[in-house]
Amino acid sequence: MNIDVNNPKTTQNLSLNVTIDDAGRTLNEGFVIFKINGKTLKDENGRTITVDVKNNTAQLNYILTSAYNAGSVNISAHYRAKNYIQENQTVKTSIIKSDLDDVSIQIDTPKGENTTLNITLCDEVGKQITTNSKIAIKINGKTQNTITIVDGKIRLNLNTCNMKSGNHTISLIVGENRLYNMKRFEIPLTI
């Protein structure tokens, strides 16, 4: 039995391909169960995913959930069939941290009025991020606040009463976490 696996990014597609050889005989029986670090892959209903063997192969494309951190993991495949002894094989692969997508916003606001920014952060393939992250907020290079964003949603209230008229830069610095790389966003603010 041989396992071929990609190096996926967090919360993206893990491609698993198992080839089973029985001295040249074509196998169309049995199934394969996959595990990551000993934890059996399950569907959205909590049932164990089984992949039927057809023409000596079993293939699975599995979207990683936020339960799987970036880093080195063991992928194992367990072949079961009525007329065969269970076969197990394990390989190592790496789950890579995803990048955040760019955010493009420009704010124009009259002096003295509060402005509220509602931003949803997505990863590089457009999926809303699924974990909490620390974020530093800077205006013109000076840290104003540090908050925790929940599931990619930022709600930022800007009090512009004490700010001078003109152009300013708001920097949002999202910290690196177990799923995503650090990202810095620059938002122009005109008062």
PDB file of C-alpha atoms in Angstrom:
ATOM      1  CA  MET A   1       0.000   0.000   0.000  1.00  0.00           C
ATOM      2  CA  ASN A   2       1.276   3.465  -0.896  1.00  0.00           C
ATOM      3  CA  ILE A   3      -0.066   6.875   0.238  1.00  0.00           C
ATOM      4  CA  ASP A   4       0.381  10.040  -1.797  1.00  0.00           C
ATOM      5  CA  VAL A   5      -0.563  13.268   0.019  1.00  0.00           C
ATOM      6  CA  ASN A   6      -0.167  16.993  -0.669  1.00  0.00           C
ATOM      7  CA  ASN A   7       1.101  19.699   1.702  1.00  0.00           C
ATOM      8  CA  PRO A   8      -2.143  21.642   2.205  1.00  0.00           C
ATOM      9  CA  LYS A   9      -2.661  25.046   3.718  1.00  0.00           C
ATOM     10  CA  THR A  10      -4.788  25.354   6.846  1.00  0.00           C
ATOM     11  CA  THR A  11      -8.568  25.151   6.264  1.00  0.00           C
ATOM     12  CA  GLN A  12      -7.949  24.140   2.645  1.00  0.00           C
ATOM     13  CA  ASN A  13      -7.974  20.893   0.636  1.00  0.00           C
ATOM     14  CA  LEU A  14      -6.027  17.821   1.788  1.00  0.00           C
ATOM     15  CA  SER A  15      -5.647  15.413  -1.153  1.00  0.00           C
ATOM     16  CA  LEU A  16      -5.145  11.756  -0.260  1.00  0.00           C
ATOM     17  CA  ASN A  17      -4.466   9.025  -2.796  1.00  0.00           C
ATOM     18  CA  VAL A  18      -3.899   5.396  -1.743  1.00  0.00           C
ATOM     19  CA  THR A  19      -2.705   2.729  -4.155  1.00  0.00           C
ATOM     20  CA  ILE A  20      -2.983  -0.920  -3.128  1.00  0.00           C
ATOM     21  CA  ASP A  21      -1.063  -3.622  -4.973  1.00  0.00           C
ATOM     22  CA  ASP A  22      -1.823  -7.352  -4.789  1.00  0.00           C
ATOM     23  CA  ALA A  23       0.758  -8.886  -7.132  1.00  0.00           C
ATOM     24  CA  GLY A  24      -0.820  -7.256 -10.177  1.00  0.00           C
ATOM     25  CA  ARG A  25      -4.383  -8.295  -9.338  1.00  0.00           C
ATOM     26  CA  THR A  26      -7.025  -5.568  -9.753  1.00  0.00           C
ATOM     27  CA  LEU A  27      -8.769  -4.782  -6.467  1.00  0.00           C
ATOM     28  CA  ASN A  28     -12.342  -3.509  -6.406  1.00  0.00           C
ATOM     29  CA  GLU A  29     -13.240  -4.431  -2.864  1.00  0.00           C
ATOM     30  CA  GLY A  30     -12.839  -3.077   0.627  1.00  0.00           C
ATOM     31  CA  PHE A  31     -12.418   0.479   1.827  1.00  0.00           C
ATOM     32  CA  VAL A  32      -9.871   2.846   3.354  1.00  0.00           C
ATOM     33  CA  ILE A  33     -10.197   4.928   6.522  1.00  0.00           C
ATOM     34  CA  PHE A  34      -7.866   7.925   6.944  1.00  0.00           C
ATOM     35  CA  LYS A  35      -6.471   9.424  10.144  1.00  0.00           C
ATOM     36  CA  ILE A  36      -4.537  12.581  10.968  1.00  0.00           C
ATOM     37  CA  ASN A  37      -2.304  12.164  14.023  1.00  0.00           C
ATOM     38  CA  GLY A  38      -4.385   9.149  15.032  1.00  0.00           C
ATOM     39  CA  LYS A  39      -7.725  10.975  14.764  1.00  0.00           C
ATOM     40  CA  THR A  40     -10.159   9.385  12.275  1.00  0.00           C
ATOM     41  CA  LEU A  41     -11.492  11.739   9.583  1.00  0.00           C
ATOM     42  CA  LYS A  42     -15.227  12.267   9.917  1.00  0.00           C
ATOM     43  CA  ASP A  43     -17.880  13.970   7.817  1.00  0.00           C
ATOM     44  CA  GLU A  44     -19.968  16.988   8.905  1.00  0.00           C
ATOM     45  CA  ASN A  45     -22.397  14.607  10.658  1.00  0.00           C
ATOM     46  CA  GLY A  46     -19.664  12.992  12.760  1.00  0.00           C
ATOM     47  CA  ARG A  47     -19.592   9.717  10.790  1.00  0.00           C
ATOM     48  CA  THR A  48     -16.312   8.035   9.883  1.00  0.00           C
ATOM     49  CA  ILE A  49     -15.376   8.685   6.248  1.00  0.00           C
ATOM     50  CA  THR A  50     -14.795   5.461   4.318  1.00  0.00           C
ATOM     51  CA  VAL A  51     -13.478   5.474   0.752  1.00  0.00           C
ATOM     52  CA  ASP A  52     -14.181   2.453  -1.450  1.00  0.00           C
ATOM     53  CA  VAL A  53     -11.272   0.874  -3.328  1.00  0.00           C
ATOM     54  CA  LYS A  54     -11.753   0.928  -7.106  1.00  0.00           C
ATOM     55  CA  ASN A  55      -9.106  -0.230  -9.563  1.00  0.00           C
ATOM     56  CA  ASN A  56      -6.576  -0.518  -6.717  1.00  0.00           C
ATOM     57  CA  THR A  57      -7.037   3.099  -5.579  1.00  0.00           C
ATOM     58  CA  ALA A  58      -8.896   5.085  -2.944  1.00  0.00           C
ATOM     59  CA  GLN A  59      -8.942   8.870  -3.264  1.00  0.00           C
ATOM     60  CA  LEU A  60     -10.213  11.521  -0.858  1.00  0.00           C
ATOM     61  CA  ASN A  61     -10.249  15.304  -1.016  1.00  0.00           C
ATOM     62  CA  TYR A  62     -10.876  16.543   2.513  1.00  0.00           C
ATOM     63  CA  ILE A  63     -11.305  20.191   3.534  1.00  0.00           C
ATOM     64  CA  LEU A  64      -9.304  20.692   6.707  1.00  0.00           C
ATOM     65  CA  THR A  65     -11.216  22.265   9.572  1.00  0.00           C
ATOM     66  CA  SER A  66      -9.774  24.774  12.024  1.00  0.00           C
ATOM     67  CA  ALA A  67      -9.210  21.821  14.388  1.00  0.00           C
ATOM     68  CA  TYR A  68      -6.010  21.028  12.443  1.00  0.00           C
ATOM     69  CA  ASN A  69      -3.110  23.369  13.247  1.00  0.00           C
ATOM     70  CA  ALA A  70      -0.251  24.182  10.920  1.00  0.00           C
ATOM     71  CA  GLY A  71       2.775  21.942  11.359  1.00  0.00           C
ATOM     72  CA  SER A  72       3.984  18.421  10.748  1.00  0.00           C
ATOM     73  CA  VAL A  73       1.323  15.694  10.885  1.00  0.00           C
ATOM     74  CA  ASN A  74       1.102  11.943  10.436  1.00  0.00           C
ATOM     75  CA  ILE A  75      -1.407  10.751   7.838  1.00  0.00           C
ATOM     76  CA  SER A  76      -2.398   7.108   8.069  1.00  0.00           C
ATOM     77  CA  ALA A  77      -4.515   4.952   5.813  1.00  0.00           C
ATOM     78  CA  HIS A  78      -6.180   1.735   7.002  1.00  0.00           C
ATOM     79  CA  TYR A  79      -7.330  -0.703   4.301  1.00  0.00           C
ATOM     80  CA  ARG A  80     -10.045  -3.181   5.257  1.00  0.00           C
ATOM     81  CA  ALA A  81     -11.535  -5.885   3.040  1.00  0.00           C
ATOM     82  CA  LYS A  82     -13.326  -9.155   3.632  1.00  0.00           C
ATOM     83  CA  ASN A  83     -10.644 -11.401   2.122  1.00  0.00           C
ATOM     84  CA  TYR A  84      -7.533  -9.454   3.266  1.00  0.00           C
ATOM     85  CA  ILE A  85      -5.703  -8.795   6.507  1.00  0.00           C
ATOM     86  CA  GLN A  86      -6.009  -5.133   7.507  1.00  0.00           C
ATOM     87  CA  GLU A  87      -3.175  -3.090   5.996  1.00  0.00           C
ATOM     88  CA  ASN A  88      -1.952   0.166   7.577  1.00  0.00           C
ATOM     89  CA  GLN A  89       0.437   2.765   6.221  1.00  0.00           C
ATOM     90  CA  THR A  90       1.568   6.115   7.680  1.00  0.00           C
ATOM     91  CA  VAL A  91       3.358   9.078   6.065  1.00  0.00           C
ATOM     92  CA  LYS A  92       4.359  12.531   7.288  1.00  0.00           C
ATOM     93  CA  THR A  93       3.259  15.762   5.662  1.00  0.00           C
ATOM     94  CA  SER A  94       3.081  19.415   6.627  1.00  0.00           C
ATOM     95  CA  ILE A  95       0.060  21.655   6.981  1.00  0.00           C
ATOM     96  CA  ILE A  96       1.116  25.178   6.039  1.00  0.00           C
ATOM     97  CA  LYS A  97      -0.278  28.405   7.516  1.00  0.00           C
ATOM     98  CA  SER A  98      -2.648  30.281   5.210  1.00  0.00           C
ATOM     99  CA  ASP A  99      -2.234  33.924   4.270  1.00  0.00           C
ATOM    100  CA  LEU A 100      -4.919  36.549   4.759  1.00  0.00           C
ATOM    101  CA  ASP A 101      -6.440  38.272   1.752  1.00  0.00           C
ATOM    102  CA  ASP A 102      -5.866  41.997   1.258  1.00  0.00           C
ATOM    103  CA  VAL A 103      -8.435  44.494   2.516  1.00  0.00           C
ATOM    104  CA  SER A 104      -8.933  47.659   0.500  1.00  0.00           C
ATOM    105  CA  ILE A 105     -10.766  50.470   2.279  1.00  0.00           C
ATOM    106  CA  GLN A 106     -10.491  54.239   2.129  1.00  0.00           C
ATOM    107  CA  ILE A 107     -12.249  56.383   4.735  1.00  0.00           C
ATOM    108  CA  ASP A 108     -13.371  59.964   4.232  1.00  0.00           C
ATOM    109  CA  THR A 109     -15.074  61.479   7.282  1.00  0.00           C
ATOM    110  CA  PRO A 110     -15.863  65.005   8.539  1.00  0.00           C
ATOM    111  CA  LYS A 111     -13.851  66.185  11.567  1.00  0.00           C
ATOM    112  CA  GLY A 112     -15.566  65.439  14.850  1.00  0.00           C
ATOM    113  CA  GLU A 113     -17.720  62.598  13.599  1.00  0.00           C
ATOM    114  CA  ASN A 114     -17.186  59.053  14.766  1.00  0.00           C
ATOM    115  CA  THR A 115     -16.685  56.431  12.092  1.00  0.00           C
ATOM    116  CA  THR A 116     -17.306  52.708  12.490  1.00  0.00           C
ATOM    117  CA  LEU A 117     -15.432  50.187  10.367  1.00  0.00           C
ATOM    118  CA  ASN A 118     -16.917  46.728   9.903  1.00  0.00           C
ATOM    119  CA  ILE A 119     -14.366  44.461   8.258  1.00  0.00           C
ATOM    120  CA  THR A 120     -14.525  40.730   7.591  1.00  0.00           C
ATOM    121  CA  LEU A 121     -11.134  39.081   7.131  1.00  0.00           C
ATOM    122  CA  CYS A 122     -10.796  36.234   4.639  1.00  0.00           C
ATOM    123  CA  ASP A 123      -7.963  33.897   3.760  1.00  0.00           C
ATOM    124  CA  GLU A 124      -6.229  33.813   0.384  1.00  0.00           C
ATOM    125  CA  VAL A 125      -9.012  31.733  -1.198  1.00  0.00           C
ATOM    126  CA  GLY A 126     -11.806  33.996   0.061  1.00  0.00           C
ATOM    127  CA  LYS A 127     -12.958  31.920   3.060  1.00  0.00           C
ATOM    128  CA  GLN A 128     -13.763  33.875   6.215  1.00  0.00           C
ATOM    129  CA  ILE A 129     -11.111  33.168   8.825  1.00  0.00           C
ATOM    130  CA  THR A 130     -12.238  30.788  11.533  1.00  0.00           C
ATOM    131  CA  THR A 131     -10.163  31.572  14.569  1.00  0.00           C
ATOM    132  CA  ASN A 132      -9.735  34.394  17.040  1.00  0.00           C
ATOM    133  CA  SER A 133      -6.728  36.658  16.538  1.00  0.00           C
ATOM    134  CA  LYS A 134      -5.091  39.573  18.302  1.00  0.00           C
ATOM    135  CA  ILE A 135      -5.010  42.766  16.270  1.00  0.00           C
ATOM    136  CA  ALA A 136      -3.078  45.969  16.933  1.00  0.00           C
ATOM    137  CA  ILE A 137      -4.563  49.232  15.710  1.00  0.00           C
ATOM    138  CA  LYS A 138      -2.178  52.077  14.905  1.00  0.00           C
ATOM    139  CA  ILE A 139      -2.954  55.557  13.676  1.00  0.00           C
ATOM    140  CA  ASN A 140      -0.040  57.366  12.040  1.00  0.00           C
ATOM    141  CA  GLY A 141       2.342  54.771  13.515  1.00  0.00           C
ATOM    142  CA  LYS A 142       1.177  55.092  17.136  1.00  0.00           C
ATOM    143  CA  THR A 143      -0.573  52.136  18.756  1.00  0.00           C
ATOM    144  CA  GLN A 144      -4.097  53.116  19.788  1.00  0.00           C
ATOM    145  CA  ASN A 145      -5.574  49.817  20.856  1.00  0.00           C
ATOM    146  CA  THR A 146      -5.180  46.051  20.810  1.00  0.00           C
ATOM    147  CA  ILE A 147      -8.288  43.923  20.441  1.00  0.00           C
ATOM    148  CA  THR A 148      -9.221  40.325  19.766  1.00  0.00           C
ATOM    149  CA  ILE A 149     -11.166  39.709  16.597  1.00  0.00           C
ATOM    150  CA  VAL A 150     -13.587  36.795  16.643  1.00  0.00           C
ATOM    151  CA  ASP A 151     -14.045  34.606  13.556  1.00  0.00           C
ATOM    152  CA  GLY A 152     -12.608  37.262  11.267  1.00  0.00           C
ATOM    153  CA  LYS A 153     -14.992  40.094  12.199  1.00  0.00           C
ATOM    154  CA  ILE A 154     -13.529  43.488  13.096  1.00  0.00           C
ATOM    155  CA  ARG A 155     -15.739  46.293  14.392  1.00  0.00           C
ATOM    156  CA  LEU A 156     -13.642  49.379  14.947  1.00  0.00           C
ATOM    157  CA  ASN A 157     -14.994  52.695  16.229  1.00  0.00           C
ATOM    158  CA  LEU A 158     -12.838  55.694  15.303  1.00  0.00           C
ATOM    159  CA  ASN A 159     -13.224  58.890  17.304  1.00  0.00           C
ATOM    160  CA  THR A 160     -11.925  61.658  15.062  1.00  0.00           C
ATOM    161  CA  CYS A 161     -12.689  64.569  17.440  1.00  0.00           C
ATOM    162  CA  ASN A 162      -9.044  65.067  18.456  1.00  0.00           C
ATOM    163  CA  MET A 163      -7.526  64.339  15.047  1.00  0.00           C
ATOM    164  CA  LYS A 164      -6.240  67.090  12.750  1.00  0.00           C
ATOM    165  CA  SER A 165      -7.793  67.609   9.328  1.00  0.00           C
ATOM    166  CA  GLY A 166      -5.851  65.973   6.526  1.00  0.00           C
ATOM    167  CA  ASN A 167      -4.565  62.534   5.613  1.00  0.00           C
ATOM    168  CA  HIS A 168      -3.851  59.807   8.169  1.00  0.00           C
ATOM    169  CA  THR A 169      -2.957  56.115   8.010  1.00  0.00           C
ATOM    170  CA  ILE A 170      -4.689  53.440  10.036  1.00  0.00           C
ATOM    171  CA  SER A 171      -2.651  50.271  10.359  1.00  0.00           C
ATOM    172  CA  LEU A 172      -4.312  47.014  11.354  1.00  0.00           C
ATOM    173  CA  ILE A 173      -1.774  44.359  12.306  1.00  0.00           C
ATOM    174  CA  VAL A 174      -3.275  40.891  12.620  1.00  0.00           C
ATOM    175  CA  GLY A 175      -1.020  38.653  14.681  1.00  0.00           C
ATOM    176  CA  GLU A 176       0.194  35.251  13.552  1.00  0.00           C
ATOM    177  CA  ASN A 177      -1.701  32.329  15.072  1.00  0.00           C
ATOM    178  CA  ARG A 178      -1.920  28.548  14.680  1.00  0.00           C
ATOM    179  CA  LEU A 179      -3.704  28.806  11.296  1.00  0.00           C
ATOM    180  CA  TYR A 180      -2.710  32.104   9.652  1.00  0.00           C
ATOM    181  CA  ASN A 181       0.402  34.160   8.968  1.00  0.00           C
ATOM    182  CA  MET A 182       0.717  37.721  10.279  1.00  0.00           C
ATOM    183  CA  LYS A 183      -0.771  40.405   8.029  1.00  0.00           C
ATOM    184  CA  ARG A 184      -0.571  44.211   8.047  1.00  0.00           C
ATOM    185  CA  PHE A 185      -3.299  46.323   6.432  1.00  0.00           C
ATOM    186  CA  GLU A 186      -2.920  50.036   5.682  1.00  0.00           C
ATOM    187  CA  ILE A 187      -6.143  52.043   5.480  1.00  0.00           C
ATOM    188  CA  PRO A 188      -6.035  55.694   4.343  1.00  0.00           C
ATOM    189  CA  LEU A 189      -8.156  58.083   6.442  1.00  0.00           C
ATOM    190  CA  THR A 190      -9.001  61.589   5.265  1.00  0.00           C
ATOM    191  CA  ILE A 191     -10.530  64.074   7.697  1.00  0.00           C
TER     192      ILE A 191
END
